[in-house]
Short mmCIF file of C-alpha atoms in Angstrom, two decimals:
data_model
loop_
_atom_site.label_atom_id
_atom_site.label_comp_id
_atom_site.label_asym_id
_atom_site.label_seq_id
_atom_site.Cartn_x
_atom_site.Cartn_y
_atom_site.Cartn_z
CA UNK A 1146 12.94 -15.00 31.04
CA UNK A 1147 14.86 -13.02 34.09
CA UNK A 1148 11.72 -12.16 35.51
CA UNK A 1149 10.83 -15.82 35.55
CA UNK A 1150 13.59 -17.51 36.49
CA UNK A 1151 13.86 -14.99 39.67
CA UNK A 1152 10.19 -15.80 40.81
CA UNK A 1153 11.30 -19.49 40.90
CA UNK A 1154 14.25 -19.18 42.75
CA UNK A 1155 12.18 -17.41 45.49
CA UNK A 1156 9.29 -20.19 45.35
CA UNK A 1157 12.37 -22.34 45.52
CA UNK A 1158 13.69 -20.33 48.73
CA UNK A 1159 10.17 -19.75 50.43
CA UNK A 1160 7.67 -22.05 49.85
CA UNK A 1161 8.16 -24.89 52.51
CA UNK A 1162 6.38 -27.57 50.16
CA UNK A 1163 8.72 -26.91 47.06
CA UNK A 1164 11.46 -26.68 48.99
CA UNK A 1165 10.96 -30.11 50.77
CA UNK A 1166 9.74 -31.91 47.69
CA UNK A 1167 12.20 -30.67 45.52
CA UNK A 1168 15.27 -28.32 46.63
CA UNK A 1169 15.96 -30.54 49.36
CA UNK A 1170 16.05 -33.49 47.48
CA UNK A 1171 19.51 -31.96 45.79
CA UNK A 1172 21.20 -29.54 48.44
CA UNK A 1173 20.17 -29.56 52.81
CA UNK A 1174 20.99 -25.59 51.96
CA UNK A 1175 20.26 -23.20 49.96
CA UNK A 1176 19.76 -23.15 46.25
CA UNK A 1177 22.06 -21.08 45.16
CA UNK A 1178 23.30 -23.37 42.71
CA UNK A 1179 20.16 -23.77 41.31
CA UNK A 1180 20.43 -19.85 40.40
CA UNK A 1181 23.66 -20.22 39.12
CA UNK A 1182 22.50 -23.27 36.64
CA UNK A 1183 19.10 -21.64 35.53
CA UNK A 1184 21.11 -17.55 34.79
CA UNK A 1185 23.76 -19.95 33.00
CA UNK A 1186 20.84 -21.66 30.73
CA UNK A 1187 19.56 -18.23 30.45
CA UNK A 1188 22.63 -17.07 28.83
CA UNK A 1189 23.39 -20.10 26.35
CA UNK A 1190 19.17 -19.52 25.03
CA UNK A 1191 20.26 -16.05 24.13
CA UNK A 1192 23.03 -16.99 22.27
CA UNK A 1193 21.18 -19.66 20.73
CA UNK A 1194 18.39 -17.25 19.62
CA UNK A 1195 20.35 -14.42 18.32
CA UNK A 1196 22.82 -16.42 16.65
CA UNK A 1197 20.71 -16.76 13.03
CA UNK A 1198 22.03 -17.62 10.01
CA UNK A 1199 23.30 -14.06 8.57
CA UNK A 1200 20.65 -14.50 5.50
CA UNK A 1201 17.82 -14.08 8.21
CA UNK A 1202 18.78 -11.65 9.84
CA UNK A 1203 16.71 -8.56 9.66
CA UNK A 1204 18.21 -5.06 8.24
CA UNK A 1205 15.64 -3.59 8.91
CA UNK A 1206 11.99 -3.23 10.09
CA UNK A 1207 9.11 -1.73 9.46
CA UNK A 1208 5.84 -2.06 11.53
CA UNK A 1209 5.23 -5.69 11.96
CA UNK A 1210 7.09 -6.12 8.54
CA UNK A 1211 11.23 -7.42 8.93
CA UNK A 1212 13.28 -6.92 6.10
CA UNK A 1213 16.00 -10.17 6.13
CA UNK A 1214 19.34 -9.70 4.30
CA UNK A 1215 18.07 -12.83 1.96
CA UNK A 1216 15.04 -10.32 1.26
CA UNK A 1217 17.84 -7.87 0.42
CA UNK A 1218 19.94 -10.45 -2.00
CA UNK A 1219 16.75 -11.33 -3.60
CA UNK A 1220 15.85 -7.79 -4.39
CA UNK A 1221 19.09 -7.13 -5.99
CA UNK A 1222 19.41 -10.24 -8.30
CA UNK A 1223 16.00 -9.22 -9.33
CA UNK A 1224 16.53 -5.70 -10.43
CA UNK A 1225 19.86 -7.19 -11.80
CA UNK A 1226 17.95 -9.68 -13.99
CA UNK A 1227 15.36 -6.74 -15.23
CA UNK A 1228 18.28 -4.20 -15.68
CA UNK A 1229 21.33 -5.94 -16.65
CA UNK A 1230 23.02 -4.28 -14.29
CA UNK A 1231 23.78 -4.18 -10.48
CA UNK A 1232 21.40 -2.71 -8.33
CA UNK A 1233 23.18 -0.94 -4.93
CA UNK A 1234 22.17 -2.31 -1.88
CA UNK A 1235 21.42 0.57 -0.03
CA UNK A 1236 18.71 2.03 -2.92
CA UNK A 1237 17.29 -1.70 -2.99
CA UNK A 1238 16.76 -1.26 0.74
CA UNK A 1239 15.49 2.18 0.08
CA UNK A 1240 12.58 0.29 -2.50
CA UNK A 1241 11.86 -2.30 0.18
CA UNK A 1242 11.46 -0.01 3.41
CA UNK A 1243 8.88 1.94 0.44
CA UNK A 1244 7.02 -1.27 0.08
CA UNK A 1245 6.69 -1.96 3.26
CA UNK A 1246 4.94 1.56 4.63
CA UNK A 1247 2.90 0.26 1.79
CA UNK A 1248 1.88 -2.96 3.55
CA UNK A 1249 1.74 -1.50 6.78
CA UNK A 1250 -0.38 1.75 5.65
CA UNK A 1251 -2.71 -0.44 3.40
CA UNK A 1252 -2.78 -2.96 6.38
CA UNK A 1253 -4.24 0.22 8.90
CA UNK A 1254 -6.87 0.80 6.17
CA UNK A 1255 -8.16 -2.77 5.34
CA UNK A 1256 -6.35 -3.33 2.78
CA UNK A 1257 -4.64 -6.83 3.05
CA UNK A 1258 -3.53 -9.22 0.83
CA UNK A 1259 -4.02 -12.83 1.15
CA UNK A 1260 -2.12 -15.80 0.01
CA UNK A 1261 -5.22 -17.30 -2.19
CA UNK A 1262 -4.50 -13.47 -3.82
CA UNK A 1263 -0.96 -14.07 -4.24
CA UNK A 1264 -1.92 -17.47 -5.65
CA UNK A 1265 -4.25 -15.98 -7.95
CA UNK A 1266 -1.80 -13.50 -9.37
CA UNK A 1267 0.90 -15.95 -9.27
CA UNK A 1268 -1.16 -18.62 -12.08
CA UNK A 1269 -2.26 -15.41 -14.41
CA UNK A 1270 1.38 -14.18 -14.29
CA UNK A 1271 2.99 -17.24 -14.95
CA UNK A 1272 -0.09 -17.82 -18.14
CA UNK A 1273 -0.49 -13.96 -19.66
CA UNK A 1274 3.47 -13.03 -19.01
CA UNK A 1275 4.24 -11.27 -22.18
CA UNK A 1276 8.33 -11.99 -21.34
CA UNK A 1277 8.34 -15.04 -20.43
CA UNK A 1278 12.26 -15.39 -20.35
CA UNK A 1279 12.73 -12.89 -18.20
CA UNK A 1280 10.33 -14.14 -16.07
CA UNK A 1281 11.80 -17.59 -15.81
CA UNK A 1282 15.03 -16.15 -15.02
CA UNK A 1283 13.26 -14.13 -12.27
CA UNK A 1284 11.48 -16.99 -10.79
CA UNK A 1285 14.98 -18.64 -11.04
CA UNK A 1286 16.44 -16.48 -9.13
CA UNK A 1287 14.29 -17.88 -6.06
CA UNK A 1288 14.80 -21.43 -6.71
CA UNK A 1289 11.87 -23.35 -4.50
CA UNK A 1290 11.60 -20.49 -2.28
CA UNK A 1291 7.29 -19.35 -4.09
CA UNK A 1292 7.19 -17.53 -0.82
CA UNK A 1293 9.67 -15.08 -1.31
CA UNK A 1294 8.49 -14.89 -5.16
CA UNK A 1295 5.24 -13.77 -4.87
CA UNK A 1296 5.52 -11.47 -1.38
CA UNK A 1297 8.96 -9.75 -2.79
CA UNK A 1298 7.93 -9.90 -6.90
CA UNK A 1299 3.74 -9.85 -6.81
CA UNK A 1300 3.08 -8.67 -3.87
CA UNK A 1301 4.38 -4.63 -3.98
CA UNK A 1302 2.26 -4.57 -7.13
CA UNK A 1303 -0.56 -5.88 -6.26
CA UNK A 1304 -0.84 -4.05 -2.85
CA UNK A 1305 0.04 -0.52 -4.41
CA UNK A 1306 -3.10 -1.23 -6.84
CA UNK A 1307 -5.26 -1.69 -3.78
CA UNK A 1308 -4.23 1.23 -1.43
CA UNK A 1309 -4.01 3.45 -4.48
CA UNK A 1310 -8.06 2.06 -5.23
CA UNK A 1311 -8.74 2.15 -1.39
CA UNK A 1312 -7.51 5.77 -1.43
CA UNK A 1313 -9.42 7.36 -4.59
CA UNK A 1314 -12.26 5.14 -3.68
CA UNK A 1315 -12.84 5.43 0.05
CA UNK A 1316 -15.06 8.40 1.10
CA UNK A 1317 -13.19 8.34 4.64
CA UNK A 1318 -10.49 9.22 2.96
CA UNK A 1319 -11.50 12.12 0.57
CA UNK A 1320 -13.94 13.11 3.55
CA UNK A 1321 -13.21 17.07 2.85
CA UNK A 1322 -13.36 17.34 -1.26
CA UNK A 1323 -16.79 15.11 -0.89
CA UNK A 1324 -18.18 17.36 1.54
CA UNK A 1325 -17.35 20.55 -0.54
CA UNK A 1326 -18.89 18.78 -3.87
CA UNK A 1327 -22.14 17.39 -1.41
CA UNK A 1328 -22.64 21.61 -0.75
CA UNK A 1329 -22.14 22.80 -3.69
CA UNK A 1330 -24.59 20.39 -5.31
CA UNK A 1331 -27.07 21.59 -3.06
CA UNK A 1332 -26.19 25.13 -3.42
CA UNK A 1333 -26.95 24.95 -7.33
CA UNK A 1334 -30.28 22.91 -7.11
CA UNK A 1335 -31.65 26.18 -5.85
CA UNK A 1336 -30.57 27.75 -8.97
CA UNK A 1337 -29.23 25.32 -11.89
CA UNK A 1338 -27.29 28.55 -14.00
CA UNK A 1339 -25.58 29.59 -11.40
CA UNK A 1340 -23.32 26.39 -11.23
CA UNK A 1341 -20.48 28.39 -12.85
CA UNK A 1342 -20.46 31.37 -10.61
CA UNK A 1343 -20.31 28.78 -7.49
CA UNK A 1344 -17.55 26.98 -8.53
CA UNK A 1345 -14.54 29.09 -6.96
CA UNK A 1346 -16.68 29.87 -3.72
CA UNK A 1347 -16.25 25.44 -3.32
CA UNK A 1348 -12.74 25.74 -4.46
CA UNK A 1349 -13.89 23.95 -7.82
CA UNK A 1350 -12.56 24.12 -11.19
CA UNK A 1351 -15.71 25.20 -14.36
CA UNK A 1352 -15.67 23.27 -17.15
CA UNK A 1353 -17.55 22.29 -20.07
CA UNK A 1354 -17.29 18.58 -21.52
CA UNK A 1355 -18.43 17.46 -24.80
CA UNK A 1356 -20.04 14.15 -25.41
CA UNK A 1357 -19.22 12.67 -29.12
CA UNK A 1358 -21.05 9.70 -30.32
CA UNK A 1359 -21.14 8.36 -26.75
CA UNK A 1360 -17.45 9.76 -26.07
CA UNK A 1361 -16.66 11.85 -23.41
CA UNK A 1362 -13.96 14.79 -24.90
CA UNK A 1363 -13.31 16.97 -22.02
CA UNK A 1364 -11.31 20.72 -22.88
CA UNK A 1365 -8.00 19.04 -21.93
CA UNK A 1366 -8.43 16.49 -24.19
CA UNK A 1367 -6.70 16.13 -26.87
CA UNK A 1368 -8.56 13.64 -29.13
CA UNK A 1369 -9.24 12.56 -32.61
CA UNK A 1370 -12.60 13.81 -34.48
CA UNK A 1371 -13.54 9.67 -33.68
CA UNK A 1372 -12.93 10.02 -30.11
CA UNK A 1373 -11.04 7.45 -28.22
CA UNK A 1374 -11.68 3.77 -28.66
CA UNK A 1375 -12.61 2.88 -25.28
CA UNK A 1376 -12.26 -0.95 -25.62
CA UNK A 1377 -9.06 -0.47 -26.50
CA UNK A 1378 -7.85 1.23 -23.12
CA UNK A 1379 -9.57 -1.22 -21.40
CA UNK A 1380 -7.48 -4.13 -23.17
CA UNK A 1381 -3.80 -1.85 -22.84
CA UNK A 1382 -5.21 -0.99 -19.25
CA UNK A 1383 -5.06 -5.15 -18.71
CA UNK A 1384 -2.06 -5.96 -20.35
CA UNK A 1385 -0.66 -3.81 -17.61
CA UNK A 1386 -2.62 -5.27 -14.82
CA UNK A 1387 -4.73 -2.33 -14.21
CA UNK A 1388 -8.08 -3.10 -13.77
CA UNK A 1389 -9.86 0.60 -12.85
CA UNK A 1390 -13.84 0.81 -13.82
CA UNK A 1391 -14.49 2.56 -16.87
CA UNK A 1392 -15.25 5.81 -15.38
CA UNK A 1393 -16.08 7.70 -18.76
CA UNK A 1394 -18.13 5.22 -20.10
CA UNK A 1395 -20.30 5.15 -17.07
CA UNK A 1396 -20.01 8.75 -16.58
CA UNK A 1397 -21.41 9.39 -20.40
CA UNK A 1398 -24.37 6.60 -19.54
CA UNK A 1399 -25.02 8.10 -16.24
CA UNK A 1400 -25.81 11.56 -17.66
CA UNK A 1401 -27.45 10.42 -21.17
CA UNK A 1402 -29.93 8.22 -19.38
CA UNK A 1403 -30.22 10.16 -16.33
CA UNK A 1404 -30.98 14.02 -17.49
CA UNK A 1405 -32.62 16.79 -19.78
CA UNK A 1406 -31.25 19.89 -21.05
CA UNK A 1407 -30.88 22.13 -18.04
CA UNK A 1408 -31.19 19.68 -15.42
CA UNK A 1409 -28.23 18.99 -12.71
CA UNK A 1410 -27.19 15.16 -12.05
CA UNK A 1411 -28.62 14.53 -8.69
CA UNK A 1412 -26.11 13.45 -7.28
CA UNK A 1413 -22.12 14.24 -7.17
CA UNK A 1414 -20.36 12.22 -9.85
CA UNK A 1415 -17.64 10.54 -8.81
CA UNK A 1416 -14.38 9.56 -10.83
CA UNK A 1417 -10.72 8.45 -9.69
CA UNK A 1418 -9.38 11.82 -9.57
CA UNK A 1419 -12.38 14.26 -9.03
CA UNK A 1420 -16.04 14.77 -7.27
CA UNK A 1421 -17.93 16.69 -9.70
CA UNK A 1422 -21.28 18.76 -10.33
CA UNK A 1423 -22.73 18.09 -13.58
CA UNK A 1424 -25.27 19.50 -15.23
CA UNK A 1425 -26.51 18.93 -19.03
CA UNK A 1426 -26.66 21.89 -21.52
CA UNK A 1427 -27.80 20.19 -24.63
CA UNK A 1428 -28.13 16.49 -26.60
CA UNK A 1429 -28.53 15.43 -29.73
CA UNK A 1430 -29.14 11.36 -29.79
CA UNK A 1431 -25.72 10.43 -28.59
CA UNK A 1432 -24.22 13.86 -28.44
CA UNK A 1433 -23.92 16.34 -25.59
CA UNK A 1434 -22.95 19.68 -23.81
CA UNK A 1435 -22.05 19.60 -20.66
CA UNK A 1436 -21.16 21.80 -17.99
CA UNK A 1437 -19.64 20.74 -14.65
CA UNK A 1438 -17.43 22.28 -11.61
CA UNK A 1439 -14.52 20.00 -10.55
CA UNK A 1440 -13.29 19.39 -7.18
CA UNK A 1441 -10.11 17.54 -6.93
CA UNK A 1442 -9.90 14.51 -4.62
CA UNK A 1443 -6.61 14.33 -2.40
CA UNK A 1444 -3.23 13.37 -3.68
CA UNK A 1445 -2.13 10.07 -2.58
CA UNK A 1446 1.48 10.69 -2.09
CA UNK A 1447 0.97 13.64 0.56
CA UNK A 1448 -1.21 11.53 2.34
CA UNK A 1449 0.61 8.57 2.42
CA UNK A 1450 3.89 10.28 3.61
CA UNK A 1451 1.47 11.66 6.53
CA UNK A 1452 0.21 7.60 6.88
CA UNK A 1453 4.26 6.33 6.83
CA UNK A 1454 4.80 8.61 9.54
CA UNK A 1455 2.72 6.80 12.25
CA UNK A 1456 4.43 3.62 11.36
CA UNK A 1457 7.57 2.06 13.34
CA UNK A 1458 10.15 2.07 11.03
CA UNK A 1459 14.25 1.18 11.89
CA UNK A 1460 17.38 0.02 9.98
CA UNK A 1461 19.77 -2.40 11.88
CA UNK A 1462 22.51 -1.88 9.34
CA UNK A 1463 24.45 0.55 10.51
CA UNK A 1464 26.39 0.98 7.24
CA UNK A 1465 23.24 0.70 4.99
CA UNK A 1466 21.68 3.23 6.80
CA UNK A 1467 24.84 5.59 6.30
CA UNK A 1468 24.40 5.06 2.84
CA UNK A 1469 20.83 5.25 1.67
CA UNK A 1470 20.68 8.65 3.95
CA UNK A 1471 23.87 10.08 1.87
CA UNK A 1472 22.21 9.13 -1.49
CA UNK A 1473 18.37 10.13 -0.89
CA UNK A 1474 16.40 13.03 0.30
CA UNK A 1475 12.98 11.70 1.37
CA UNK A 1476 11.94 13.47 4.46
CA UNK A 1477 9.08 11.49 5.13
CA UNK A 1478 11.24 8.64 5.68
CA UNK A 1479 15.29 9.87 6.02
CA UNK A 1480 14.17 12.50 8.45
CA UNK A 1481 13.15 9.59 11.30
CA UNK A 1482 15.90 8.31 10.31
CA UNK A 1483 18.48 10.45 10.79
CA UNK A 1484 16.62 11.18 14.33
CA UNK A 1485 17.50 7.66 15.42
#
């Protein structure tokens, strides 16, 4: 606004045509008091803008994400209505600034969530709530304000299920652990029996896996001589709002239809935690041996502390910020800012 105002005052003082058709219409001089009146405007817009109402104002800010002291209030009567108890401000801060690397991470990777989404969750919510009490008081808490319902109350959820499926799922991401999986699988097609021996040259783990009935039972299972009801994970699984593919199920089918005794799976098998080798020992109708080298996928929360670091992140409280960095140890996030 300086910048402009100053380039019109010296149109105003140079240009012979301005300055005849309008300058000299006011003053046969100079217009200094035009200078005066335009740095005085300039001042009472400032004010103007920065004087918000204090529920607006932003605490803090992360990436392109501002965190308002209403966002703040909101937040706490929340966790107060879930709890039963008060929630301090400066740990409620401490859950937003969280949620909103989230946002800003999951936005640098695709991962964005849209307000037909947000609708979406909003109607299934409001129809499949197994509390609905608590949820009316929630909702209540907000008033008229659906906005600030679904991005502060829906939103965290459903964007830490995405980033969490982007992560596992995205071969970008887990780059390195595919690679090593990719070689080793071509290292035992020359030689099927040796899978074993290879697995701690590709820093893999050797197990075998038994397949019950069209169950998978892996050694660090600890199951019943039925197996696990699979159908019945799936319905906890969506009680919770999880909604992961049935990895075991298609893992089982995968290798029953795929493969004979001795043979490797073509390809790396992929679940949400591991890249594995597989290769089929023996089957009996719907029972199986199986043998199989692991290699663990990344961890998400090392990477995303990596991820929050390349994002802007600052608190304008001055005595929130005091408090949240006495209370917490996180140096992914209280190192920057203790820095600033």
């Amino acid at each position: 606004h300086i910048c402009a105002i100053c380039v019109f005052y010296v149109d105003l003082s140079y240009n012979p045509l301005i300055k005849e058709n309008f300058v000299m219409q006011f003053t046969p001089k100079r217009p200094i008091w035009l200078l005066t009146f335009s740095l005085a405007t300039l001042v009472l817009f400032s004010v103007a803008c920065t004087a918000q109402p204090e529920a607006v104002k932003a605490v803090a800010r992360v990436g392109e994400v501002s965190i308002t002291a209403e966002d703040l209030a909101y937040r706490q009567e929340v966790k107060a209505v879930r709890s039963g108890e008060p929630f301090p401000a400066h740990l409620t801060l401490l859950q937003l600034l969280d949620e909103a690397l989230m946002v800003e991470v999951g936005r640098a990777h695709g991962v964005v969530v849209t307000d037909e989404m947000l609708a979406e969750v909003a109607a299934r919510v409001q129809e499949t709530s197994r509390d609905p009490d608590t949820l009316a008081d929630i909702r209540a808490v907000f008033g008229d304000d659906e906005d600030a319902y679904r991005r502060l109350v829906l939103q965290p959820t459903l964007v830490n299920q995405l980033l969490h499926a982007r992560f596992s799922l995205g071969h970008d991401i887990q780059a390195e652990p595919l690679a090593r999986a990719e070689e080793l699988l071509a290292a035992a097609q020359a030689d099927p029996a040796s899978l074993a021996a290879l697995a701690e040259s590709y820093g893999g783990e050797y197990r075998q896996m038994e397949v019950r009935n069209g169950l998978l039972i892996s050694q660090d299972q600890a199951l019943s001589e039925e197996g696990l009801n699979q159908d019945q994970i799936a319905s906890l699984m969506a009680e919770y709002d999880l909604e992961w593919p049935d990895y075991d199920r298609q893992f089982v089918e995968q290798v029953l239809e795929d493969l004979e005794a001795g043979q490797l799976h073509p390809k790396v098998v992929e679940d949400r935690h591991n890249f594995m080798v597989v290769r089929l020992l023996s089957r009996d109708g719907r029972d199986a041996l199986l043998e199989s080298v692991v290699i663990s996928k990344l961890s998400f929360d090392p990477w995303f502390q990596t991820q929050s670091q390349r994002i802007p992140l600052l608190i304008h409280d001055p005595a929130l910020k005091t408090a949240l960095l006495a209370a917490v140890d996180l140096p992914y996030l209280t190192d920057r800012l203790s820095d600033q």
